[in-house]
Amino acid sequence: MQQDLIARARAWLAEDPDSETRDELGKLIEAGDLAELGDRFGGTLQFGTAGLRGELGAGPMRMNRVVVIRAAAGLAAYLKAKGQGDGLVVIGYDARYKSADFARDTAAVMVAAGLRAAVLPRPLPTPVLAFAIRKLGAVAGVEVTASHNPPRDNGYKVYLGDGSQIVPPADAEIAAEIGAIAGIDDVPRAEEGWEALGDEVLEAYLERTDAVLTDGSPRTARIVYTALHGVGKDVVLSAFARAGFPAPALVEAQAEPDPAFPTVAFPNPEEPGAMDLAFESARRVRPDVVIANDPDADRCAVAVPDDSAEAGWRMLRGDEVGALLAEHLVHKGATGVFAESIVSSSLLGRIARAAGLGHEETLTGFKWIARVEGLRYGYEEALGYCVDPGGVRDKDGITAALLVAELVSELKEQGRTLSDLLDDLAVEHGLHATDQLSVRVEDLGVIADAMRALRERPPVMLAGLRVTSAEDLTRGSEKLPPTDGLRYYLDGEFTARVIVRPSGTEPKLKCYLEVVVPVADASELATARERAAGVLADVKRDLSAAAGI
């Protein structure tokens, strides 16, 4: 076993084209660090509907040039097998470590395989890549990004020609092509021949961003904006300037791309502490709203003034922003279908039905939401919003930010705020309070054990509410393909819903909770929120006990 592990590491070392990872691996071999080598060579990163994502480093369980070259070759073989061997593949990348190298390797593989390749001019937001696929008539696109993962991670996201991310069976077919590659010495790589795109595609994207706004709408919102060390700043500033909004006040310490993400533990606006500097700026600037993008700017976070919060500002949940944008689009006369993932709030369905619009639920991820027929608006609770599916069939944190700013401006003219509109929605449709129990693990076996415990001993009561329905989502349904998850509906004094699933991109078990409390009028809101918070806390406690986490 030991000799086999060393032999595999040496074989990897011999074909690794990256001097940095070769040096890293050579030192591990020389030191005889079997534990670390075992971790890196104990399997391979699995290519799935999220593409690839993992920690940077040498070995098949890490993100590196060898893994990326194999992935690119597998994608090229898949496209050729589908009769698209002379098509165009557009490649984008963020500012993380190795992103530019991975983009260049992908282009080199595509050109050598007979496809055409075009690379975006510099690190740009993921929505620009999603837009470029459709704009340029590409057969596929690749975005090198780990989104909001920790600094040492990178990833590889694959889109097909419709501009949406891959779904089964394409993921398995690409994975099979990757698995058929013996070694990267067998993968031809061109030295040149791909196109380096200029700013034309970015200009076309920026011209399109205005399409989400209503002609003549107020543009007065004062904003504090943070890019969280990602690639959003320049595109956001350009989009807001073109639209005629005041220039957002930047959180300067987080404005420029920096793969080390020095001011945050996790570059995700949902994580504790990530918004601290933005709130510090807001206390000084006193804007109407705080807006943040995650590092690749496909997500949009929103915070509002709140005197009861320690920081003086409160982050809105993704479900709250999702409902606000839906209500704004209804007010603007939107037609079509509103869609969301099954883990998002049921409030969207009530808003859509009240407006006479279609409503669909999909599995988690925009790869599913983007494929809803007749889609006009889609969102998921993890801060992802698709407000212009005709331009970007994916979540887009930049057009979402523009739409938030327009809504804030309209409310401001009426002497109202986002919080006031949330109150109106609660009175009209019931208070839909959501929360999440998220458990990050070192050992993925903990997640498997928790899911097994819930399947073998499903809860019958949570927070004093009776479990009226327990659904194993692995069985699929007429509307939903099979997925690893559990869904419970609860009834009693209030109605509630719980969904439990392993994260598709991080070592986390995620539990999504919702309770609906009827509200007769605004005077009941404070009590309703207090009662909902208590129920959600009790559901967390009881669910943790049932899952053994």
Coordinates of C-alpha atoms in Angstrom, one line a residue:
M1 CA 0.0 0.0 0.0
Q2 CA 2.8 2.4 1.0
Q3 CA 4.8 1.6 -2.1
D4 CA 1.7 1.9 -4.3
L5 CA 0.9 5.4 -2.9
I6 CA 4.5 6.6 -3.5
A7 CA 4.4 5.2 -7.0
R8 CA 1.2 7.0 -7.8
A9 CA 2.6 10.2 -6.5
R10 CA 5.8 9.8 -8.5
A11 CA 3.8 9.1 -11.7
W12 CA 1.8 12.3 -11.1
L13 CA 4.9 14.3 -10.5
A14 CA 6.4 13.1 -13.8
E15 CA 3.5 14.6 -15.8
D16 CA 2.6 17.7 -13.8
P17 CA 3.3 20.8 -15.9
D18 CA 3.2 23.2 -13.0
S19 CA 6.5 23.9 -11.2
E20 CA 4.8 25.0 -8.1
T21 CA 2.7 21.9 -7.5
R22 CA 5.7 19.7 -8.7
D23 CA 7.8 21.3 -6.0
E24 CA 5.1 20.9 -3.4
L25 CA 4.5 17.2 -4.2
G26 CA 8.3 16.5 -4.4
K27 CA 8.7 17.7 -0.8
L28 CA 5.8 15.5 0.4
I29 CA 7.4 12.4 -1.3
E30 CA 10.8 13.3 0.1
A31 CA 9.4 13.7 3.6
G32 CA 7.5 10.5 3.3
D33 CA 4.3 12.2 4.5
L34 CA 2.0 9.3 3.9
A35 CA -1.0 10.9 5.6
E36 CA -1.0 13.9 3.3
L37 CA -0.2 11.8 0.2
G38 CA -3.0 9.5 1.2
D39 CA -5.4 12.4 1.4
R40 CA -4.4 13.7 -2.0
F41 CA -4.3 10.4 -3.8
G42 CA -7.1 8.6 -2.0
G43 CA -9.5 9.2 -4.9
T44 CA -10.3 11.9 -7.5
L45 CA -12.3 15.1 -7.5
Q46 CA -15.7 14.1 -8.9
F47 CA -17.0 16.0 -11.9
G48 CA -20.7 16.7 -11.3
T49 CA -23.4 19.2 -12.0
A50 CA -21.4 21.8 -10.1
G51 CA -18.4 20.9 -12.3
L52 CA -15.3 20.7 -10.1
R53 CA -14.4 22.5 -6.9
G54 CA -11.7 21.9 -4.3
E55 CA -8.6 23.0 -2.5
L56 CA -5.6 23.9 -4.7
G57 CA -2.6 21.6 -4.6
A58 CA -1.0 18.6 -6.2
G59 CA -2.8 15.3 -6.6
P60 CA -6.1 14.0 -8.0
M61 CA -8.1 15.2 -4.9
R62 CA -7.0 18.8 -5.4
M63 CA -7.5 21.5 -8.0
N64 CA -4.5 21.8 -10.2
R65 CA -3.4 22.0 -13.8
V66 CA -3.4 18.2 -14.3
V67 CA -7.0 18.0 -13.1
V68 CA -8.1 20.9 -15.2
I69 CA -6.4 19.7 -18.4
R70 CA -8.2 16.3 -18.0
A71 CA -11.5 18.1 -17.4
A72 CA -11.0 20.2 -20.5
A73 CA -10.1 17.2 -22.6
G74 CA -13.2 15.4 -21.3
L75 CA -15.4 18.3 -22.1
A76 CA -13.9 18.6 -25.6
A77 CA -14.5 14.8 -26.2
Y78 CA -18.1 15.2 -25.0
L79 CA -18.7 18.1 -27.4
K80 CA -17.2 16.2 -30.3
A81 CA -19.3 13.2 -29.5
K82 CA -22.4 15.5 -29.7
G83 CA -21.4 16.7 -33.2
Q84 CA -20.1 20.1 -32.0
G85 CA -16.4 19.5 -32.5
D86 CA -16.0 22.7 -34.5
G87 CA -18.0 24.9 -32.1
L88 CA -16.9 27.8 -30.0
V89 CA -16.1 27.4 -26.3
V90 CA -16.0 30.7 -24.3
I91 CA -13.8 30.7 -21.2
G92 CA -13.9 33.1 -18.2
Y93 CA -12.1 33.3 -15.0
D94 CA -12.0 35.1 -11.7
A95 CA -9.0 36.5 -9.7
R96 CA -8.3 33.4 -7.5
Y97 CA -5.0 31.7 -7.4
K98 CA -4.3 29.8 -10.6
S99 CA -7.5 30.9 -12.3
A100 CA -5.7 32.5 -15.3
D101 CA -3.5 29.4 -15.7
F102 CA -6.6 27.1 -15.7
A103 CA -8.3 29.3 -18.3
R104 CA -5.3 29.2 -20.6
D105 CA -5.0 25.4 -20.2
T106 CA -8.6 25.0 -21.1
A107 CA -8.2 27.1 -24.3
A108 CA -5.1 25.2 -25.3
V109 CA -6.9 21.9 -25.0
M110 CA -10.0 23.1 -26.9
V111 CA -7.9 24.4 -29.8
A112 CA -5.8 21.3 -30.0
A113 CA -9.0 19.2 -30.1
G114 CA -10.3 21.1 -33.1
L115 CA -12.7 23.4 -31.3
R116 CA -12.5 27.2 -31.3
A117 CA -11.8 28.9 -28.0
A118 CA -12.2 32.5 -26.8
V119 CA -11.0 33.8 -23.5
L120 CA -12.5 36.8 -21.7
P121 CA -10.0 39.7 -21.5
R122 CA -9.4 39.6 -17.8
P123 CA -10.9 38.4 -14.5
L124 CA -14.6 39.2 -14.8
P125 CA -17.9 38.3 -13.1
T126 CA -19.4 34.9 -13.8
P127 CA -22.6 36.5 -15.3
V128 CA -20.5 38.1 -18.0
L129 CA -19.3 34.6 -19.1
A130 CA -22.9 33.3 -18.9
F131 CA -24.0 36.2 -21.1
A132 CA -21.1 35.7 -23.6
I133 CA -22.1 32.1 -24.3
R134 CA -25.4 33.2 -25.7
K135 CA -24.2 36.4 -27.2
L136 CA -21.4 34.6 -29.2
G137 CA -23.4 31.5 -30.1
A138 CA -21.0 29.2 -28.3
V139 CA -21.6 25.5 -27.8
A140 CA -20.2 25.6 -24.3
G141 CA -18.6 27.8 -21.7
V142 CA -16.2 27.4 -18.8
E143 CA -15.9 29.7 -15.8
V144 CA -12.9 29.1 -13.6
T145 CA -14.1 30.1 -10.1
A146 CA -14.7 28.8 -6.6
S147 CA -17.3 31.5 -6.1
H148 CA -17.5 32.2 -2.3
N149 CA -15.4 29.2 -1.1
P150 CA -12.3 29.7 1.1
P151 CA -9.2 31.3 -0.4
R152 CA -7.3 28.0 -1.0
D153 CA -10.1 26.7 -3.2
N154 CA -10.7 27.0 -6.9
G155 CA -13.3 25.5 -9.3
Y156 CA -14.4 24.7 -12.8
K157 CA -18.0 25.5 -13.8
V158 CA -19.3 24.2 -17.2
Y159 CA -22.1 25.7 -19.2
L160 CA -23.7 24.4 -22.4
G161 CA -24.8 26.4 -25.4
D162 CA -28.1 27.6 -23.9
G163 CA -26.1 29.5 -21.4
S164 CA -27.1 27.5 -18.4
Q165 CA -25.0 25.1 -16.3
I166 CA -24.9 21.4 -17.0
V167 CA -27.4 19.0 -15.6
P168 CA -27.7 15.2 -15.8
P169 CA -27.0 13.3 -17.9
A170 CA -24.4 15.7 -19.4
D171 CA -22.4 15.7 -16.1
A172 CA -22.0 11.9 -16.1
E173 CA -21.2 11.8 -19.8
I174 CA -18.4 14.4 -19.4
A175 CA -17.2 12.6 -16.3
A176 CA -17.0 9.4 -18.3
E177 CA -14.9 11.1 -21.0
I178 CA -12.6 12.5 -18.3
G179 CA -12.2 9.0 -16.8
A180 CA -11.2 7.6 -20.1
I181 CA -8.1 9.8 -20.3
A182 CA -5.0 7.8 -19.3
G183 CA -2.7 10.7 -18.6
I184 CA -2.3 14.3 -19.7
D185 CA 0.7 13.4 -21.8
D186 CA -2.0 12.0 -24.1
V187 CA -3.8 15.3 -24.2
P188 CA -2.7 17.6 -27.0
R189 CA -2.4 21.3 -26.0
A190 CA -2.0 24.1 -28.5
E191 CA 0.6 26.8 -28.0
E192 CA -1.7 29.4 -29.6
G193 CA -4.8 29.7 -31.7
W194 CA -7.5 30.8 -29.3
E195 CA -9.0 34.3 -29.4
A196 CA -8.3 36.8 -26.7
L197 CA -11.6 38.7 -26.5
G198 CA -11.6 42.5 -26.1
D199 CA -14.1 44.5 -24.1
E200 CA -16.9 44.2 -26.8
V201 CA -18.7 41.4 -24.9
L202 CA -18.4 43.3 -21.6
E203 CA -19.8 46.4 -23.3
A204 CA -22.7 44.3 -24.7
Y205 CA -23.4 42.9 -21.3
L206 CA -23.4 46.4 -19.7
E207 CA -25.7 47.7 -22.4
R208 CA -28.1 44.9 -21.5
T209 CA -28.0 45.6 -17.8
D210 CA -30.3 48.7 -18.3
A211 CA -33.0 46.3 -19.6
V212 CA -33.9 45.3 -16.0
L213 CA -34.9 48.9 -15.2
T214 CA -38.0 50.8 -16.1
D215 CA -37.5 53.9 -18.3
G216 CA -37.9 57.0 -16.2
S217 CA -37.8 55.2 -12.8
P218 CA -36.1 57.0 -9.9
R219 CA -32.4 56.4 -9.5
T220 CA -31.7 58.1 -6.2
A221 CA -30.6 55.3 -3.9
R222 CA -27.4 55.9 -2.0
I223 CA -25.4 52.7 -1.6
V224 CA -22.4 51.3 0.2
Y225 CA -21.0 48.5 -1.9
T226 CA -18.4 45.8 -1.2
A227 CA -16.9 43.4 -3.7
L228 CA -15.4 41.2 -0.9
H229 CA -12.0 41.2 -2.7
G230 CA -13.7 39.8 -5.8
V231 CA -14.1 40.9 -9.4
G232 CA -17.4 42.8 -9.1
K233 CA -16.3 46.4 -8.5
D234 CA -15.5 47.7 -12.0
V235 CA -18.6 46.2 -13.6
V236 CA -20.9 47.3 -10.9
L237 CA -19.6 50.9 -11.0
S238 CA -20.0 50.9 -14.8
A239 CA -23.5 49.5 -14.6
F240 CA -24.6 52.0 -12.0
A241 CA -23.1 54.9 -13.8
R242 CA -24.8 54.0 -17.1
A243 CA -28.1 53.6 -15.3
G244 CA -27.7 57.1 -13.7
F245 CA -27.5 56.1 -10.0
P246 CA -25.2 57.9 -7.6
A247 CA -21.8 56.2 -7.5
P248 CA -21.8 53.6 -4.8
A249 CA -19.5 54.3 -1.8
L250 CA -16.9 51.5 -1.9
V251 CA -15.6 49.5 1.0
E252 CA -12.1 50.4 0.0
A253 CA -10.3 47.6 1.9
Q254 CA -12.3 45.0 0.0
A255 CA -12.7 46.8 -3.4
E256 CA -9.9 45.3 -5.4
P257 CA -9.5 41.6 -6.4
D258 CA -7.2 39.7 -3.9
P259 CA -7.1 35.9 -3.9
A260 CA -5.9 35.9 -0.3
F261 CA -9.2 37.6 0.9
P262 CA -7.3 39.2 3.7
T263 CA -10.2 40.9 5.6
V264 CA -12.6 37.9 5.8
A265 CA -12.4 34.3 7.1
F266 CA -14.8 33.2 4.3
P267 CA -15.5 35.5 1.3
N268 CA -19.2 34.9 1.6
P269 CA -21.6 37.7 2.6
E270 CA -23.7 35.1 4.5
E271 CA -20.8 34.1 6.8
P272 CA -20.3 35.8 10.2
G273 CA -18.0 38.8 10.0
A274 CA -17.9 39.1 6.2
M275 CA -20.0 42.2 6.3
D276 CA -18.4 43.9 9.2
L277 CA -16.4 46.4 7.2
A278 CA -19.4 47.2 5.0
F279 CA -21.5 48.0 8.1
E280 CA -18.6 50.1 9.5
S281 CA -18.7 52.1 6.2
A282 CA -22.4 52.4 6.4
R283 CA -22.4 53.8 9.9
R284 CA -20.1 56.5 8.5
V285 CA -21.8 57.2 5.1
R286 CA -25.4 56.5 6.2
P287 CA -26.6 55.2 2.8
D288 CA -30.1 53.9 2.1
V289 CA -28.9 50.3 1.6
V290 CA -25.8 48.2 1.7
I291 CA -25.1 45.8 -1.3
A292 CA -22.4 43.1 -1.5
N293 CA -21.4 40.7 -4.2
D294 CA -19.6 37.5 -3.6
P295 CA -16.1 37.1 -5.2
D296 CA -17.4 36.1 -8.7
A297 CA -20.3 38.6 -8.4
D298 CA -23.1 36.1 -9.3
R299 CA -24.7 36.6 -5.9
C300 CA -26.1 39.7 -4.4
A301 CA -26.5 40.4 -0.6
V302 CA -28.5 43.3 0.8
A303 CA -28.5 44.9 4.2
V304 CA -30.9 47.5 5.7
P305 CA -30.7 49.9 8.6
D306 CA -31.9 48.3 11.8
D307 CA -31.6 50.1 15.2
S308 CA -32.1 46.9 17.0
A309 CA -29.1 45.2 15.4
E310 CA -25.7 45.5 17.1
A311 CA -24.1 46.8 14.0
G312 CA -27.0 49.2 13.2
W313 CA -27.6 47.2 10.0
R314 CA -29.3 43.9 9.3
M315 CA -28.5 41.5 6.5
L316 CA -31.7 40.4 4.7
R317 CA -32.1 36.8 4.1
G318 CA -32.0 35.6 0.5
D319 CA -35.6 34.7 0.8
E320 CA -36.5 38.2 1.9
V321 CA -34.6 39.7 -1.1
G322 CA -36.2 37.1 -3.3
A323 CA -39.7 38.2 -2.2
L324 CA -38.9 41.9 -2.5
L325 CA -37.6 41.5 -6.1
A326 CA -40.6 39.4 -7.0
E327 CA -43.0 42.0 -5.7
H328 CA -41.1 44.7 -7.5
L329 CA -41.3 42.8 -10.8
V330 CA -45.0 42.3 -10.3
H331 CA -45.4 46.0 -9.7
K332 CA -43.5 46.6 -13.0
G333 CA -45.9 44.5 -14.9
A334 CA -43.8 41.3 -15.3
T335 CA -45.3 38.3 -17.1
G336 CA -44.2 34.7 -17.3
V337 CA -43.1 32.2 -14.7
F338 CA -41.5 32.9 -11.3
A339 CA -39.3 30.0 -10.2
E340 CA -37.3 29.0 -7.2
S341 CA -35.5 26.1 -5.7
I342 CA -37.3 23.8 -3.3
V343 CA -35.3 25.1 -0.3
S344 CA -36.4 28.6 -0.9
S345 CA -39.4 30.3 0.8
S346 CA -42.9 29.4 -0.2
L347 CA -43.8 33.1 -0.2
L348 CA -42.7 33.4 -3.8
G349 CA -45.5 31.1 -4.8
R350 CA -48.1 33.2 -2.9
I351 CA -46.8 36.4 -4.6
A352 CA -47.0 34.8 -8.1
R353 CA -50.4 33.3 -7.6
A354 CA -51.8 36.6 -6.2
A355 CA -50.5 38.3 -9.4
G356 CA -51.9 35.5 -11.7
L357 CA -48.4 34.4 -12.7
G358 CA -47.0 30.9 -13.1
H359 CA -44.8 29.4 -10.3
E360 CA -42.4 26.5 -10.4
E361 CA -40.2 24.8 -7.9
T362 CA -37.0 23.0 -9.0
L363 CA -34.1 21.2 -7.4
T364 CA -31.4 23.3 -5.8
G365 CA -29.2 25.3 -8.1
F366 CA -29.6 27.6 -11.1
K367 CA -28.8 24.8 -13.4
W368 CA -32.4 23.8 -12.8
I369 CA -34.1 27.2 -12.3
A370 CA -32.7 28.5 -15.6
R371 CA -34.4 25.6 -17.5
V372 CA -37.9 26.5 -16.4
E373 CA -40.1 27.1 -19.4
G374 CA -41.3 30.6 -19.7
L375 CA -39.0 31.8 -16.9
R376 CA -39.3 35.5 -16.1
Y377 CA -37.7 35.5 -12.6
G378 CA -35.9 33.0 -10.6
Y379 CA -34.2 33.0 -7.2
E380 CA -32.7 30.7 -4.5
E381 CA -32.2 31.5 -0.9
A382 CA -28.4 31.4 -1.2
L383 CA -28.5 35.0 -2.5
G384 CA -28.9 34.1 -6.1
Y385 CA -31.3 36.0 -8.4
C386 CA -32.0 35.8 -12.1
V387 CA -33.8 39.0 -13.1
D388 CA -33.0 39.0 -16.8
P389 CA -33.2 35.4 -18.1
G390 CA -33.2 36.7 -21.7
G391 CA -29.6 37.9 -21.2
V392 CA -28.2 35.7 -18.4
R393 CA -29.7 32.3 -17.7
D394 CA -28.0 32.1 -14.4
K395 CA -27.8 34.1 -11.2
D396 CA -26.5 37.6 -11.7
G397 CA -25.4 39.7 -8.8
I398 CA -25.0 42.8 -10.9
T399 CA -28.4 43.1 -12.5
A400 CA -30.0 42.1 -9.2
A401 CA -28.1 44.9 -7.5
L402 CA -29.5 47.4 -10.1
L403 CA -33.0 46.1 -9.5
V404 CA -32.6 46.4 -5.7
A405 CA -31.4 50.0 -6.2
E406 CA -34.4 50.9 -8.3
L407 CA -36.8 49.4 -5.7
V408 CA -35.0 51.3 -2.9
S409 CA -35.3 54.5 -5.0
E410 CA -39.0 54.1 -5.7
L411 CA -39.7 53.4 -2.0
K412 CA -37.6 56.3 -1.0
E413 CA -39.8 58.7 -3.1
Q414 CA -42.7 57.4 -1.1
G415 CA -40.9 57.9 2.3
R416 CA -40.7 54.1 2.7
T417 CA -38.0 51.4 2.9
L418 CA -37.4 47.8 2.1
S419 CA -38.4 46.9 5.7
D420 CA -41.7 48.6 5.2
L421 CA -42.4 46.5 2.0
L422 CA -41.5 43.3 3.9
D423 CA -44.0 44.2 6.5
D424 CA -46.7 44.7 3.8
L425 CA -45.9 41.3 2.3
A426 CA -46.2 39.7 5.8
V427 CA -49.6 41.2 6.4
E428 CA -50.8 40.2 2.9
H429 CA -49.4 36.7 2.7
G430 CA -48.5 35.7 6.3
L431 CA -45.1 36.0 7.9
H432 CA -42.8 33.6 6.2
A433 CA -39.8 33.3 8.5
T434 CA -36.9 31.2 7.3
D435 CA -33.6 30.0 8.9
Q436 CA -30.9 27.5 8.2
L437 CA -29.0 24.9 10.3
S438 CA -25.7 24.4 8.5
V439 CA -23.1 22.0 9.8
R440 CA -19.6 22.2 8.3
V441 CA -17.7 18.9 8.8
E442 CA -14.1 17.6 8.3
D443 CA -15.4 14.0 7.8
L444 CA -18.0 13.5 5.1
G445 CA -19.1 10.4 7.0
V446 CA -20.8 12.6 9.5
I447 CA -23.2 13.8 6.8
A448 CA -23.9 10.3 5.6
D449 CA -24.6 9.2 9.2
A450 CA -27.0 12.1 9.8
M451 CA -29.0 11.4 6.6
R452 CA -29.1 7.7 7.4
A453 CA -30.3 8.4 11.0
L454 CA -33.2 10.6 9.6
R455 CA -34.2 8.0 7.1
E456 CA -34.2 5.1 9.6
R457 CA -35.8 7.1 12.4
P458 CA -37.8 9.9 10.8
P459 CA -39.0 12.5 13.3
V460 CA -42.7 12.6 14.1
M461 CA -42.7 15.9 15.9
L462 CA -40.5 19.0 15.6
A463 CA -41.0 22.0 17.8
G464 CA -44.3 20.7 19.0
L465 CA -45.6 20.6 15.4
R466 CA -46.7 17.3 13.9
V467 CA -44.8 15.9 10.9
T468 CA -47.7 15.4 8.4
S469 CA -45.5 14.4 5.5
A470 CA -42.0 12.9 5.3
E471 CA -40.6 12.8 1.7
D472 CA -37.4 11.1 0.6
L473 CA -36.3 13.1 -2.4
T474 CA -34.0 10.3 -3.7
R475 CA -37.2 8.7 -5.1
G476 CA -37.9 11.7 -7.3
S477 CA -41.4 12.7 -8.4
E478 CA -43.3 13.8 -11.5
K479 CA -42.0 17.3 -11.0
L480 CA -38.5 16.7 -9.5
P481 CA -35.7 14.4 -10.5
P482 CA -34.1 12.3 -7.7
T483 CA -31.8 14.1 -5.4
D484 CA -30.2 13.3 -2.0
G485 CA -32.6 15.1 0.4
L486 CA -35.4 14.8 2.8
R487 CA -38.5 17.1 3.1
Y488 CA -40.9 17.4 6.0
Y489 CA -44.1 19.3 6.2
L490 CA -45.3 20.3 9.7
D491 CA -48.7 21.3 11.0
G492 CA -50.1 22.5 14.3
E493 CA -50.4 26.0 15.7
F494 CA -48.4 27.1 12.6
T495 CA -47.4 25.4 9.4
A496 CA -43.8 24.7 8.7
R497 CA -41.4 23.0 6.3
V498 CA -38.0 21.5 6.7
I499 CA -35.6 20.3 4.0
V500 CA -32.3 18.5 4.8
R501 CA -29.6 17.9 2.2
P502 CA -25.9 17.6 1.8
S503 CA -24.3 20.7 0.1
G504 CA -23.3 20.2 -3.5
T505 CA -20.2 22.4 -3.3
E506 CA -19.0 22.4 0.4
P507 CA -18.5 19.8 3.1
K508 CA -21.7 20.8 4.8
L509 CA -25.0 19.4 5.9
K510 CA -27.7 22.0 5.2
C511 CA -31.2 22.1 6.8
Y512 CA -33.6 24.7 5.5
L513 CA -36.4 25.8 7.8
E514 CA -39.6 27.8 7.2
V515 CA -42.5 28.6 9.5
V516 CA -45.6 30.6 8.3
V517 CA -47.4 32.7 10.9
P518 CA -50.7 34.3 10.0
V519 CA -50.8 38.1 10.5
A520 CA -54.1 40.1 10.7
D521 CA -52.5 43.5 10.6
A522 CA -49.3 45.4 11.1
S523 CA -49.8 45.6 14.9
E524 CA -49.2 41.9 15.1
L525 CA -45.9 41.8 13.3
A526 CA -43.6 42.1 16.2
T527 CA -45.3 39.3 18.1
A528 CA -45.5 37.1 15.0
R529 CA -41.7 37.5 14.4
E530 CA -41.0 36.7 18.0
R531 CA -43.1 33.6 17.9
A532 CA -41.6 32.5 14.6
A533 CA -38.1 32.9 15.9
G534 CA -39.0 30.7 18.8
V535 CA -40.4 28.0 16.6
L536 CA -37.4 28.0 14.3
A537 CA -35.0 27.7 17.3
D538 CA -37.0 24.8 18.6
V539 CA -37.0 23.1 15.1
K540 CA -33.2 23.5 15.0
R541 CA -32.9 21.9 18.4
D542 CA -35.2 19.0 17.7
L543 CA -33.8 18.4 14.2
S544 CA -30.2 18.4 15.5
A545 CA -31.2 15.7 18.0
A546 CA -32.9 13.6 15.4
A547 CA -30.0 13.8 13.0
G548 CA -27.3 13.3 15.7
I549 CA -25.4 16.4 14.8

